[in-house]
Tab-separated table of C-alpha atoms and ligand atoms in Angstrom:
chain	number	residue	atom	x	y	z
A	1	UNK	CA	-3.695	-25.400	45.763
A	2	UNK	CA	-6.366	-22.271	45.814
A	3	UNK	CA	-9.395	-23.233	43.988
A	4	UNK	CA	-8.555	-20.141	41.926
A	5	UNK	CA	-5.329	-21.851	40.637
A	6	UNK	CA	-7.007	-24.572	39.912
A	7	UNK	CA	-9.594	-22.819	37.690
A	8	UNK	CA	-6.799	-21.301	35.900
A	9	UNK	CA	-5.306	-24.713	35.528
A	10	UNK	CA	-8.573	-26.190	33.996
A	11	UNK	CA	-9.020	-23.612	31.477
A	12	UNK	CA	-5.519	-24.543	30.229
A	13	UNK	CA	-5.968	-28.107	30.381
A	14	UNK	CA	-9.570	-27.430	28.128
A	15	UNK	CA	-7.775	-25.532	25.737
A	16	UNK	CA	-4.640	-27.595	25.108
A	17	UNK	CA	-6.279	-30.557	25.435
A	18	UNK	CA	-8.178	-30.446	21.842
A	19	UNK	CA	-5.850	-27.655	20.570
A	20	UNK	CA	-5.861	-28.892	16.793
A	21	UNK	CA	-9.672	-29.350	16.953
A	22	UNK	CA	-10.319	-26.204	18.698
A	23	UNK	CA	-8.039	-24.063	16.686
A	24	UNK	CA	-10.176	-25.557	13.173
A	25	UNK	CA	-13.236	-24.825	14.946
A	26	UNK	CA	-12.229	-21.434	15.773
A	27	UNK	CA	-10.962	-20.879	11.901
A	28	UNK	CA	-13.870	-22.102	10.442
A	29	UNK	CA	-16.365	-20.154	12.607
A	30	UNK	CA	-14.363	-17.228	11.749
A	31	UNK	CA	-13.726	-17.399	7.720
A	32	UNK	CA	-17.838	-17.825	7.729
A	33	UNK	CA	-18.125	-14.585	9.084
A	34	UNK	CA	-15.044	-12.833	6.527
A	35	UNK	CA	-16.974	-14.567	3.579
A	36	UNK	CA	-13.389	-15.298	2.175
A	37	UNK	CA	-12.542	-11.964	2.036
A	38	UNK	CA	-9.104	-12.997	3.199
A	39	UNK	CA	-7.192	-16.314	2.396
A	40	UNK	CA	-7.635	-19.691	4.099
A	41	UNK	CA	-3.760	-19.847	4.743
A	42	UNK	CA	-3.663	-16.276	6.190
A	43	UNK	CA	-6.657	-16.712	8.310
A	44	UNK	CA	-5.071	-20.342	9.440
A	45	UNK	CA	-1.837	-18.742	10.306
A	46	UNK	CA	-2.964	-15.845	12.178
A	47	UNK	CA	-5.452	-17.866	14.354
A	48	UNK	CA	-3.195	-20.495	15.395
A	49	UNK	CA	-0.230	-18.291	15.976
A	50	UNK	CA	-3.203	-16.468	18.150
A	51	UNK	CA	-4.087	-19.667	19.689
A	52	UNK	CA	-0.771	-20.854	20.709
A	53	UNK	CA	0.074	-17.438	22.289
A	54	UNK	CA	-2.494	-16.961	24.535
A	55	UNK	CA	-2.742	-21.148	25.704
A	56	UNK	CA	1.002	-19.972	26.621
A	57	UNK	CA	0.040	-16.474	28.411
A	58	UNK	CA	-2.655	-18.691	30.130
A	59	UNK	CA	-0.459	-20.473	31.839
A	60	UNK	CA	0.769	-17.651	34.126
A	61	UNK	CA	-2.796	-15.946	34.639
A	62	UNK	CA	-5.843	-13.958	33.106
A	63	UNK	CA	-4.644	-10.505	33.521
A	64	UNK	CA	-4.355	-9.978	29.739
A	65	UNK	CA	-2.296	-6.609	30.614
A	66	UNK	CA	0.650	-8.831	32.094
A	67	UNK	CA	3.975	-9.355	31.116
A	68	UNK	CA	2.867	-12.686	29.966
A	69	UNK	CA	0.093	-11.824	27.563
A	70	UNK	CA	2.682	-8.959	25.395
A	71	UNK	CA	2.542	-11.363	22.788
A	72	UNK	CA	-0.822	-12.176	22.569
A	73	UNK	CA	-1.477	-8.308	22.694
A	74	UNK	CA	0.999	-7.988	20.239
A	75	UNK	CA	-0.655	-10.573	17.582
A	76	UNK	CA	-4.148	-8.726	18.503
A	77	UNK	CA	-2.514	-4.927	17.479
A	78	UNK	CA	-1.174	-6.899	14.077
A	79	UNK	CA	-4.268	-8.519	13.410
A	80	UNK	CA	-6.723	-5.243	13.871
A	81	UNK	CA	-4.082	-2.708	11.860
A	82	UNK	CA	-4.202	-5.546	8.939
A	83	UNK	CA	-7.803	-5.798	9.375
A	84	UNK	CA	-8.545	-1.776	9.014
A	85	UNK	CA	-5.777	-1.217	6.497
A	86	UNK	CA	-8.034	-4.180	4.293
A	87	UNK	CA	-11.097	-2.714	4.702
A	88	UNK	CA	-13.074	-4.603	7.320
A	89	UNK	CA	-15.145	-3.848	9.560
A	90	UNK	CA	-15.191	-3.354	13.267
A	91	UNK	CA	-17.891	-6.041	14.135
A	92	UNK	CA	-15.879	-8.390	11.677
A	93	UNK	CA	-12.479	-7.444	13.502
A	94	UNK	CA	-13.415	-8.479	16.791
A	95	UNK	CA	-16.092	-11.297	15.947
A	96	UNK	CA	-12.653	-13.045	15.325
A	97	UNK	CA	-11.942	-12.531	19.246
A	98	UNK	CA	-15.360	-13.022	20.613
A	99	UNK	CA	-15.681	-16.316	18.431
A	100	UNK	CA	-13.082	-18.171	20.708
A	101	UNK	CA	-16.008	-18.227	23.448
A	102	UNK	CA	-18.071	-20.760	21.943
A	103	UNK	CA	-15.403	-22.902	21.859
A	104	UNK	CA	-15.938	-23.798	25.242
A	105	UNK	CA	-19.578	-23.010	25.463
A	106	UNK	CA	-21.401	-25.207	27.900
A	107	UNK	CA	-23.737	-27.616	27.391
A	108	UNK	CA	-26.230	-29.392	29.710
A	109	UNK	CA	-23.681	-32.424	30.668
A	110	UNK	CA	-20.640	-29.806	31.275
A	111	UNK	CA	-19.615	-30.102	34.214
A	112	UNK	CA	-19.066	-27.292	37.218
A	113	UNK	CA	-15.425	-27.317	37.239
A	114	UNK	CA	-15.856	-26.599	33.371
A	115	UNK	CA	-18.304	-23.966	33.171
A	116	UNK	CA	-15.843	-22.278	35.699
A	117	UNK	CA	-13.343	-22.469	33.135
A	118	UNK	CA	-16.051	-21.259	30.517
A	119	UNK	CA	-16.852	-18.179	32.436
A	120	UNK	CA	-13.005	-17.274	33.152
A	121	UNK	CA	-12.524	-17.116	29.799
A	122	UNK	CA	-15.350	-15.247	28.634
A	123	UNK	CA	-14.050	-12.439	31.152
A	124	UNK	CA	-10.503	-12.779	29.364
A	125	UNK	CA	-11.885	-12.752	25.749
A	126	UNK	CA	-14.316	-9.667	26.272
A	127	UNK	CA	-11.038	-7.623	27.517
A	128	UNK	CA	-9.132	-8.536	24.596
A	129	UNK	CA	-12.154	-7.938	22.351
A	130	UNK	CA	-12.142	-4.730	23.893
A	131	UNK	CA	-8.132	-4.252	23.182
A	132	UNK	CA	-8.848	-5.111	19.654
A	133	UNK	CA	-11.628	-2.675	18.508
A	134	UNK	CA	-9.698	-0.153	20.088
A	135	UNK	CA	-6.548	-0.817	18.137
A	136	UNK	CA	-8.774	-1.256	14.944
A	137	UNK	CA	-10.101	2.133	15.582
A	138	UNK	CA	-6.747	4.036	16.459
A	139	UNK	CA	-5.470	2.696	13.213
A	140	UNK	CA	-8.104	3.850	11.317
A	141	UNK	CA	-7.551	7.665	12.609
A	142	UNK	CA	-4.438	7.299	11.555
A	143	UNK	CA	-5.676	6.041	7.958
A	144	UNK	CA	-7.996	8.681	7.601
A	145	UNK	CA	-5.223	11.418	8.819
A	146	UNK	CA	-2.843	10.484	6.623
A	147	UNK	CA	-4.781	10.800	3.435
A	148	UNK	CA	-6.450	14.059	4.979
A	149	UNK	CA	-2.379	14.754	5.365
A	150	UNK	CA	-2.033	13.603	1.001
A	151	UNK	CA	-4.894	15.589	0.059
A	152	UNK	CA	-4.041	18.718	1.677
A	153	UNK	CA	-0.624	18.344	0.137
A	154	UNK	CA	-1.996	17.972	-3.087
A	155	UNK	CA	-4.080	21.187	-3.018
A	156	UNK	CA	-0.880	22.803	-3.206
A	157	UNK	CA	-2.330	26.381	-4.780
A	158	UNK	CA	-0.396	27.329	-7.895
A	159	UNK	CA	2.037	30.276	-7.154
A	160	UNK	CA	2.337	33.231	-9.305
A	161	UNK	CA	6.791	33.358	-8.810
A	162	UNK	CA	6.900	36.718	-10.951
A	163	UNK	CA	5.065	38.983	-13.737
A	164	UNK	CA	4.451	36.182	-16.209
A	165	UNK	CA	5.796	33.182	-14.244
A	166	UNK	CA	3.129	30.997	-12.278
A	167	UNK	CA	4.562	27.318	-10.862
A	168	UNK	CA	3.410	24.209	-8.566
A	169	UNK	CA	4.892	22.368	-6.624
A	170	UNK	CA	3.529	18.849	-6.679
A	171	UNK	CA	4.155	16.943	-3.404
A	172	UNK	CA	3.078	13.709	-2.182
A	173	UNK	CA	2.057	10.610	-3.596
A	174	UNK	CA	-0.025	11.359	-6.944
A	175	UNK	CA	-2.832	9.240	-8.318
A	176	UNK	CA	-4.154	10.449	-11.454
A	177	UNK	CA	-7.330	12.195	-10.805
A	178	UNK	CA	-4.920	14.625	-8.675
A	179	UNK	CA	-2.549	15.093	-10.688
A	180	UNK	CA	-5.433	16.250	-13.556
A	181	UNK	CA	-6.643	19.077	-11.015
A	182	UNK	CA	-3.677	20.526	-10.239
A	183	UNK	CA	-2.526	20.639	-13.947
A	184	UNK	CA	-6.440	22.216	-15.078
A	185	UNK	CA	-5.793	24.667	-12.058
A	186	UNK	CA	-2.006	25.736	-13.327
A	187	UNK	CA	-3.590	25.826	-17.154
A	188	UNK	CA	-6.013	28.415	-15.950
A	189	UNK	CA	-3.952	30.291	-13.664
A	190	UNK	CA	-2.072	30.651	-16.901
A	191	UNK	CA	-4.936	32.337	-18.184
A	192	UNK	CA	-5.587	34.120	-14.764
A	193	UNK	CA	-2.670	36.254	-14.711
A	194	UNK	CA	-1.830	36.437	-18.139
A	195	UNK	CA	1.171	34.084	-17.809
A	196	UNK	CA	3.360	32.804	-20.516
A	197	UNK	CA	5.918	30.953	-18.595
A	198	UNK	CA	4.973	27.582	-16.154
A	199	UNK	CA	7.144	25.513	-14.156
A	200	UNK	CA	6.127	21.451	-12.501
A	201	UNK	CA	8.312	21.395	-9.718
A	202	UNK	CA	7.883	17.542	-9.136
A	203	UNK	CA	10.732	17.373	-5.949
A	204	UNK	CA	8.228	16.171	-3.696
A	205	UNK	CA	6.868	13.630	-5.881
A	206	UNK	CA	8.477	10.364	-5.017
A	207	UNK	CA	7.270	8.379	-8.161
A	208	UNK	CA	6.848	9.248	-11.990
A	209	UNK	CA	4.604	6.285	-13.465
A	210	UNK	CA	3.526	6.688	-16.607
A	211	UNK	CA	0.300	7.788	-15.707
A	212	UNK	CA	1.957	10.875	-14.130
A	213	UNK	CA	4.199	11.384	-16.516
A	214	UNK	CA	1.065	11.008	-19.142
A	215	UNK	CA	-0.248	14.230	-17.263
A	216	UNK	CA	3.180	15.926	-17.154
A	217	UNK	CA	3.377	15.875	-20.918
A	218	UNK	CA	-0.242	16.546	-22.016
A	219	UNK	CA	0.268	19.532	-19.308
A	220	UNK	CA	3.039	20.957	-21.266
A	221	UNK	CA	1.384	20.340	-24.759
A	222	UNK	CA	-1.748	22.328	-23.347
A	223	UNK	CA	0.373	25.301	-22.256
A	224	UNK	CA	2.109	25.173	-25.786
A	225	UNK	CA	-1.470	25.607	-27.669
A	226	UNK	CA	-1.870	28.118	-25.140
A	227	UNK	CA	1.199	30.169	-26.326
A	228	UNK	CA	2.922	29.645	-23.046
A	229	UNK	CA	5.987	27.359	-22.310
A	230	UNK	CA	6.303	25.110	-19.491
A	231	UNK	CA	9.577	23.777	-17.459
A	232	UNK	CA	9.867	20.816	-15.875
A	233	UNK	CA	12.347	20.859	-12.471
A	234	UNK	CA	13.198	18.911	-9.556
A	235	UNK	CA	13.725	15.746	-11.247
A	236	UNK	CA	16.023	13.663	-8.881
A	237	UNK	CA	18.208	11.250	-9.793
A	238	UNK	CA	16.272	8.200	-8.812
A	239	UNK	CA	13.434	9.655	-11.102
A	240	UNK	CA	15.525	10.263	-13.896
A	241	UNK	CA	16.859	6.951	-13.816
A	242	UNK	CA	13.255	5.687	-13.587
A	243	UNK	CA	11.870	7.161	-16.410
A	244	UNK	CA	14.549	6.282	-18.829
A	245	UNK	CA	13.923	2.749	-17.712
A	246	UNK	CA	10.158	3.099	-18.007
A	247	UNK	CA	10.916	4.190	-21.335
A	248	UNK	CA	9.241	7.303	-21.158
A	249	UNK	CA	10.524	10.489	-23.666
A	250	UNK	CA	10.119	14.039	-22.961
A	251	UNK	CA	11.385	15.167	-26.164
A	252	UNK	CA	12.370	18.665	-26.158
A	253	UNK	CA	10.271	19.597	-22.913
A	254	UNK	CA	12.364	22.084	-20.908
A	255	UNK	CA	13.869	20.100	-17.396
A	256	UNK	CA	16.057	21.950	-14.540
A	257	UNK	CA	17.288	20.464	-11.805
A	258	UNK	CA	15.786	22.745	-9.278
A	259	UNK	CA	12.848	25.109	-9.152
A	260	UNK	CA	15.395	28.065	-9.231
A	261	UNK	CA	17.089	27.158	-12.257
A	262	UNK	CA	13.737	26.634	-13.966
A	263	UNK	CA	13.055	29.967	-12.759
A	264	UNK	CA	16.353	31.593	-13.955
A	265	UNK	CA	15.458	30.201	-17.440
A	266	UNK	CA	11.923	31.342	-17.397
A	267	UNK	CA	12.653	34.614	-16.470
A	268	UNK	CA	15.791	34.784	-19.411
A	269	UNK	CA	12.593	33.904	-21.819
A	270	UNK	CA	10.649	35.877	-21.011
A	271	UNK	CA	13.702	38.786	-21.313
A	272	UNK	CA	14.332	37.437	-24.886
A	273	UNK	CA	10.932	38.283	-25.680
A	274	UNK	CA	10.129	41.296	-23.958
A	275	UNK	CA	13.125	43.400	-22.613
A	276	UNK	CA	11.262	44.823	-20.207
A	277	UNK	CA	10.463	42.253	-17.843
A	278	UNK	CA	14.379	41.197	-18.300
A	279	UNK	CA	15.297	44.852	-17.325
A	280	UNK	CA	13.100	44.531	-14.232
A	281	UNK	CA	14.663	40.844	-13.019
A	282	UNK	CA	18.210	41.949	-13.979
A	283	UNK	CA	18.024	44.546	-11.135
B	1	UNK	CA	5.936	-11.011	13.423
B	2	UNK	CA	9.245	-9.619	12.859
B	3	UNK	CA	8.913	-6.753	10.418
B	4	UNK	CA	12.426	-7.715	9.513
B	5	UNK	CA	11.550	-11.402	8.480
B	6	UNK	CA	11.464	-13.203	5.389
B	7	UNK	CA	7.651	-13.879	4.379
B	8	UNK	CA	7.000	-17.251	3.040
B	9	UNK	CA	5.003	-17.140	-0.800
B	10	UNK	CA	1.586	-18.348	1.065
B	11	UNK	CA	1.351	-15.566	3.883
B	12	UNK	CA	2.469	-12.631	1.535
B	13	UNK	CA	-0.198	-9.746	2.909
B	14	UNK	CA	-3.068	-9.663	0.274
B	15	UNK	CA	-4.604	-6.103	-0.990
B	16	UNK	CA	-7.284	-6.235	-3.313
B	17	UNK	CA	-7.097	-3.408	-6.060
B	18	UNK	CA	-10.744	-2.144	-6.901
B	19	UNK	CA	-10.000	1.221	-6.575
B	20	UNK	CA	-7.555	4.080	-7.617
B	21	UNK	CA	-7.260	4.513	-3.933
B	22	UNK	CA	-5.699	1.028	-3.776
B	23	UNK	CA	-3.168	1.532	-6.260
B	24	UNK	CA	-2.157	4.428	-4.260
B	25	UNK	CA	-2.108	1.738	-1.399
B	26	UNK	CA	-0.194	-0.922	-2.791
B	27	UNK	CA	2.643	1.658	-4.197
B	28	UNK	CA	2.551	2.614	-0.314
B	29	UNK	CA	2.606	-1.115	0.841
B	30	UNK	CA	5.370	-2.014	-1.617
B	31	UNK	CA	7.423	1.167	-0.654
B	32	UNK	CA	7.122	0.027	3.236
B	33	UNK	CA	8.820	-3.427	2.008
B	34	UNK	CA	11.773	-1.999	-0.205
B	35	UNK	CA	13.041	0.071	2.996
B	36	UNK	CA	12.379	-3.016	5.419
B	37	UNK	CA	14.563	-4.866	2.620
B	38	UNK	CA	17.113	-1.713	3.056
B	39	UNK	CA	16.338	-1.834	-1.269
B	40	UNK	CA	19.079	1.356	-2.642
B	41	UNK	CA	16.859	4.586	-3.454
B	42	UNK	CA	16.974	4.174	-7.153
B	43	UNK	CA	16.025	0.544	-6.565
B	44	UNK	CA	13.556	1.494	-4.150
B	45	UNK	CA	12.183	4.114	-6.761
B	46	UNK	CA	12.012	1.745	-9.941
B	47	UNK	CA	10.408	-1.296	-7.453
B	48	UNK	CA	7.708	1.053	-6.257
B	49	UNK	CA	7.291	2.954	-10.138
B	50	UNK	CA	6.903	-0.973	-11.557
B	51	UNK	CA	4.376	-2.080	-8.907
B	52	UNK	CA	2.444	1.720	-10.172
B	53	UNK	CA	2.260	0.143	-13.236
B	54	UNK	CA	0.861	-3.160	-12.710
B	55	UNK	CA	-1.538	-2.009	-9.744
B	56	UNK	CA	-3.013	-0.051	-12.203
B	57	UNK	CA	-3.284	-2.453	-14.893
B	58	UNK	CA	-4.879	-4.529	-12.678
B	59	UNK	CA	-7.905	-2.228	-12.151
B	60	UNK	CA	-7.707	-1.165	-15.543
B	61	UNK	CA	-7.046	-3.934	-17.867
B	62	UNK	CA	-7.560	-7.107	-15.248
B	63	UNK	CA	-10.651	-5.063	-14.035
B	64	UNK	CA	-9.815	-5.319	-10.704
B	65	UNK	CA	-7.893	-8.318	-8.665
B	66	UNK	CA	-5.472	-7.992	-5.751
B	67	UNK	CA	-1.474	-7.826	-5.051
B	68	UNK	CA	0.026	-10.022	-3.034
B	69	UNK	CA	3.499	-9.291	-1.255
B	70	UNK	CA	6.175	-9.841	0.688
B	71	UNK	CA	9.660	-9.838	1.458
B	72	UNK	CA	11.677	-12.704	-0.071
B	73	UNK	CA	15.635	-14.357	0.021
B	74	UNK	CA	17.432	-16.430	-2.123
B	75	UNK	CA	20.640	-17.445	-2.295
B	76	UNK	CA	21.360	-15.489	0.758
B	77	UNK	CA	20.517	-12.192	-0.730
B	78	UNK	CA	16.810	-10.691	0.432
B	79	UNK	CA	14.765	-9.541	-2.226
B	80	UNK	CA	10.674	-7.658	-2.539
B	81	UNK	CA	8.304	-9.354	-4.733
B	82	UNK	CA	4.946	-8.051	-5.584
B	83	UNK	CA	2.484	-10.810	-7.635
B	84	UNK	CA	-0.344	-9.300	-9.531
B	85	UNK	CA	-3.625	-11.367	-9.867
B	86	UNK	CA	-6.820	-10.561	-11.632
B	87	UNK	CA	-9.510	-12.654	-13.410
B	88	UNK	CA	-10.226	-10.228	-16.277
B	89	UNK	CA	-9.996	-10.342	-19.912
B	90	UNK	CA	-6.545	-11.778	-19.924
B	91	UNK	CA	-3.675	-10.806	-22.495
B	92	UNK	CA	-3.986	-12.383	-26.375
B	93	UNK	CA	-0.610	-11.441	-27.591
B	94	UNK	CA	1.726	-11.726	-24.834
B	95	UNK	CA	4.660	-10.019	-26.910
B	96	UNK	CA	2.204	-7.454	-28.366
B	97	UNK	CA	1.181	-6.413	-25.252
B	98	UNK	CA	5.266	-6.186	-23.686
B	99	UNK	CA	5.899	-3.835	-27.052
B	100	UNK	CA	6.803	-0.757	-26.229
B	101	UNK	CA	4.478	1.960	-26.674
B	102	UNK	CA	1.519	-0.759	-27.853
B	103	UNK	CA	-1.537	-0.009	-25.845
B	104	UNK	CA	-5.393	-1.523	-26.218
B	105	UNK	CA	-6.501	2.015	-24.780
B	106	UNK	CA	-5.463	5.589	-24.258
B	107	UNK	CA	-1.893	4.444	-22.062
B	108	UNK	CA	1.404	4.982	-22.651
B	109	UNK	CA	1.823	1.441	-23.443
B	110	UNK	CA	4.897	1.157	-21.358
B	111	UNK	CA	3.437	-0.121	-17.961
B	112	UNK	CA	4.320	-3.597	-18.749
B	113	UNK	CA	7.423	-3.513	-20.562
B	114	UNK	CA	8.637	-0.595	-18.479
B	115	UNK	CA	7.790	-2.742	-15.714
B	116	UNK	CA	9.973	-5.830	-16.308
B	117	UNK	CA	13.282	-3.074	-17.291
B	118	UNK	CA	12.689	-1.841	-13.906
B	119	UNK	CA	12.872	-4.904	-12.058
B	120	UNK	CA	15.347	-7.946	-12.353
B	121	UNK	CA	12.883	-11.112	-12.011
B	122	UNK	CA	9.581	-10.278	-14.326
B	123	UNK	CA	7.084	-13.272	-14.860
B	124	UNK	CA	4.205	-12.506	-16.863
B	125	UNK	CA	1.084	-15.262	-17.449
B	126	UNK	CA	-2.280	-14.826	-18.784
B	127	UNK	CA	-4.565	-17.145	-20.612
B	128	UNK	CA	-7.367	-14.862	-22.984
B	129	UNK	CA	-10.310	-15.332	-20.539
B	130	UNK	CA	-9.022	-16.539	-17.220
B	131	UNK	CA	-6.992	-13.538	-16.134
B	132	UNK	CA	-3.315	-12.332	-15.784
B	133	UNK	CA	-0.636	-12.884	-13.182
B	134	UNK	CA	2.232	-10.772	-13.358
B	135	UNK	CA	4.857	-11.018	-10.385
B	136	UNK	CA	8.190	-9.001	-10.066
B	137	UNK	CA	10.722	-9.553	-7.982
B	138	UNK	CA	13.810	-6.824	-7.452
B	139	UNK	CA	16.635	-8.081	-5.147
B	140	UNK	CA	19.273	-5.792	-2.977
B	141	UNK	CA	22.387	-5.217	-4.014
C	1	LIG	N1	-3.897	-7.256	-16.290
C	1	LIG	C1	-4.160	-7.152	-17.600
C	1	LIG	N2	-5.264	-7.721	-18.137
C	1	LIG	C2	-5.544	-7.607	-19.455
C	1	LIG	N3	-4.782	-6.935	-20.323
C	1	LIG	C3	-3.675	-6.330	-19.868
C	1	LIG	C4	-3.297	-6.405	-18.491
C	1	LIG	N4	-2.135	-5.721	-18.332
C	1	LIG	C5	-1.820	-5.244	-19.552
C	1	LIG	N5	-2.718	-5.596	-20.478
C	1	LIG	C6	-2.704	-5.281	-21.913
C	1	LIG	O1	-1.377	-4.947	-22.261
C	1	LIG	C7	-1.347	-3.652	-22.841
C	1	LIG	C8	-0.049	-2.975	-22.520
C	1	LIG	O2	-0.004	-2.662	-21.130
C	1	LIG	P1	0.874	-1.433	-20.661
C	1	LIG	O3	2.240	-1.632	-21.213
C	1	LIG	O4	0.760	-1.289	-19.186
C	1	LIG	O5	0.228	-0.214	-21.420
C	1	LIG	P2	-1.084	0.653	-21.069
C	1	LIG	O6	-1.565	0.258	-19.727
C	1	LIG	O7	-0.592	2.055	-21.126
C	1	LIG	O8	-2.079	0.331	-22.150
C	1	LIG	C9	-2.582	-2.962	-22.340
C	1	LIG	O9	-3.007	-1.928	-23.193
C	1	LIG	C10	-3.565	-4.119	-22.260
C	1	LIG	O10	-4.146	-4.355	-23.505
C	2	LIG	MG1	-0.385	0.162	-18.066
């Protein structure tokens, strides 16, 4: 047997040896450093499923990009994405990793054959360290992209459709301070250009909540005191279905089932109230 | 692991809600779950509108707490639940409070009892002082 095998061997033997007491120290050092920022049993879970994994992967080698270490790398990539998506930070992230070193730290007594196994391991944990701030930090990108991505969406300008009909599309997923700035923004375009017809196309929104829908209304009372009418369109059918469950009323608020109905409607308003506007959209 | 796995009550994924940006986040989170569940897209829609609710009367009402979720199966038939946990104010009048229309502030007052309509399990607890736990369940079809 090559003394290298046998080194392997040693760290496996270390590690499986003590596995439950190893595994609590390793918990324990860790949920110190998260200040209980995440659950005992989730920590407990993650660490041991960790634990067992790489004891396993161990068993065919240290080259953590093997075949044998894909579920250890796996576990790592689930445990950085959770940890970014939560809030944490990098050092926390992959102090989790790192802390599996002293676990076999050395002492004065420990003997050669041991510190071997100490070192070989220190090598393996730095790589995955390494694997795991990387992950953290790809995941974050894609965080911060895809609420650049909402934002952007939600700046959706308000569109002037014809003489005296603006409308917005809302898109995306709307939180309430949002949702406030584009309805202040189609109020004044209102204003702007003189307006006396709005539409909310809400197709792209894929939840009403009553917070929304809170907007929606005071949105269309606001145009009302403003002399100005507002339609409501795109309302699919699992929204519909969702706000009569919620419970919510719209009263006699104008709704069309697509942006171009809402727009047919406008513009017959608008006719019924000035013929020449409905002379001009009749040709 | 597997995505497509049932999640057992004590390693449902925690979020904390603090922020609005979290209730955005947990309508996200519990949107992810109701298409791993393969939920219909009404059901889908009402599950994700209810969980709106309560996220925000978390931060609102509970002032602040976390949601804690998973995918669940009973019977044979897979199911999302969401559980809502804050240590605020609590809720005096439980049946006040699930009125329609009745809010303490400047809502709707239909988050809760909108809520348990759009779902088919709706448990609600709160003790004035300790906090409020509201957990919803909505199964597939
Ligand atoms: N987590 C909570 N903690 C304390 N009070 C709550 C909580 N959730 C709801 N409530 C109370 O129940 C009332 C009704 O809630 P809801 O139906 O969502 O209406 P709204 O949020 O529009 O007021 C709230 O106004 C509040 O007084
Ligand atoms: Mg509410």
């Amino acid at each position: 047997m090559t003394a290298e095998r046998r080194g392997s061997e040693r760290l496996v033997d270390l590690l499986s040896g003590q596995e439950e007491k190893l595994v609590g120290q390793w918990i324990e050092g860790v949920s110190h450093t998260l200040r209980g920022r995440l659950s005992a049993g989730e920590l407990g879970h993650e660490l041991r499923e960790l634990y067992a994994a790489l004891v396993a992967a161990l068993r065919s080698g240290e080259d953590w990009r093997a075949e044998a270490f894909s579920e250890v790398r796996a576990l790592l990539t689930e445990l950085s994405r959770n940890r970014a998506r939560q809030g944490f930070t990098p050092t926390e992230t992959a102090t989790a990793v790192f802390a599996l070193k002293d676990l076999l730290a050395p002492s004065s007594e420990t003997a050669q054959e041991d510190i071997t196994a100490y070192l070989r391991l220190n090598r393996l944990v730095d790589a995955l360290g390494l694997f795991t701030v990387e992950t953290y930090a790809k995941t974050r990108e894609e965080i911060i992209g895809s609420q650049a991505e909402q934002l952007l969406e939600l700046s959706t300008p308000v569109v002037k459709l014809w003489d005296g009909v603006v409308a917005v599309p809302l898109v995306g997923t709307l939180d309430s301070a949002r949702t406030q700035v584009v309805m202040e923004k189609l109020l004044q375009t209102l204003v702007d250009t003189g307006s006396d017809q709005a539409i909310i196309d809400i197709t792209g929104v894929p939840a009403v909540d009553t917070e929304v829908a809170q907007h929606l209304l005071k949105t269309v009372v606001a145009a009302r005191l403003m002399g100005a009418e507002c339609t409501i369109s795109g309302i699919r059918p699992q929204i519909a279905q969702t706000i009569v469950a919620l419970g919510i009323q719209f009263g006699d608020i104008v709704t069309k089932a697509t942006l171009a109905d809402a727009l047919k409607h406008a513009l017959r308003r608008l006719g019924t109230e000035n013929p020449a506007v409905a002379a001009r959209s009749a040709r | 692991m597997n995505g497509q796995s049932v999640t057992a009550e004590e390693e449902f994924s925690t979020l904390p809600i603090t922020t609005n940006d979290d209730v955005v986040r947990a309508r996200q989170l519990v949107r992810a779950l109701a298409q791993q569940a393969k939920l219909s897209l009404v059901d889908q829609t009402k599950l994700i509108t209810a969980a709106s609710e309560l996220a925000r009367n978390t931060l609102v009402h509970g002032g602040g707490g976390v949601m804690r979720s998973g995918l669940v199966e009973r019977g044979g038939r897979r199911g999302v639940t969401a559980r809502f946990e804050d240590s605020g104010p609590g809720i005096p009048d439980l049946d006040l409070a699930l009125t329609d229309g009745w809010t303490s502030g400047n809502g709707m007052g239909l988050g809760l009892s909108g809520a348990r309509r759009l779902t088919d399990d709706f448990t609600l607890a709160s003790k004035p002082g300790a906090g409020t736990t509201v957990s919803i369940t909505k199964w597939v079809r």
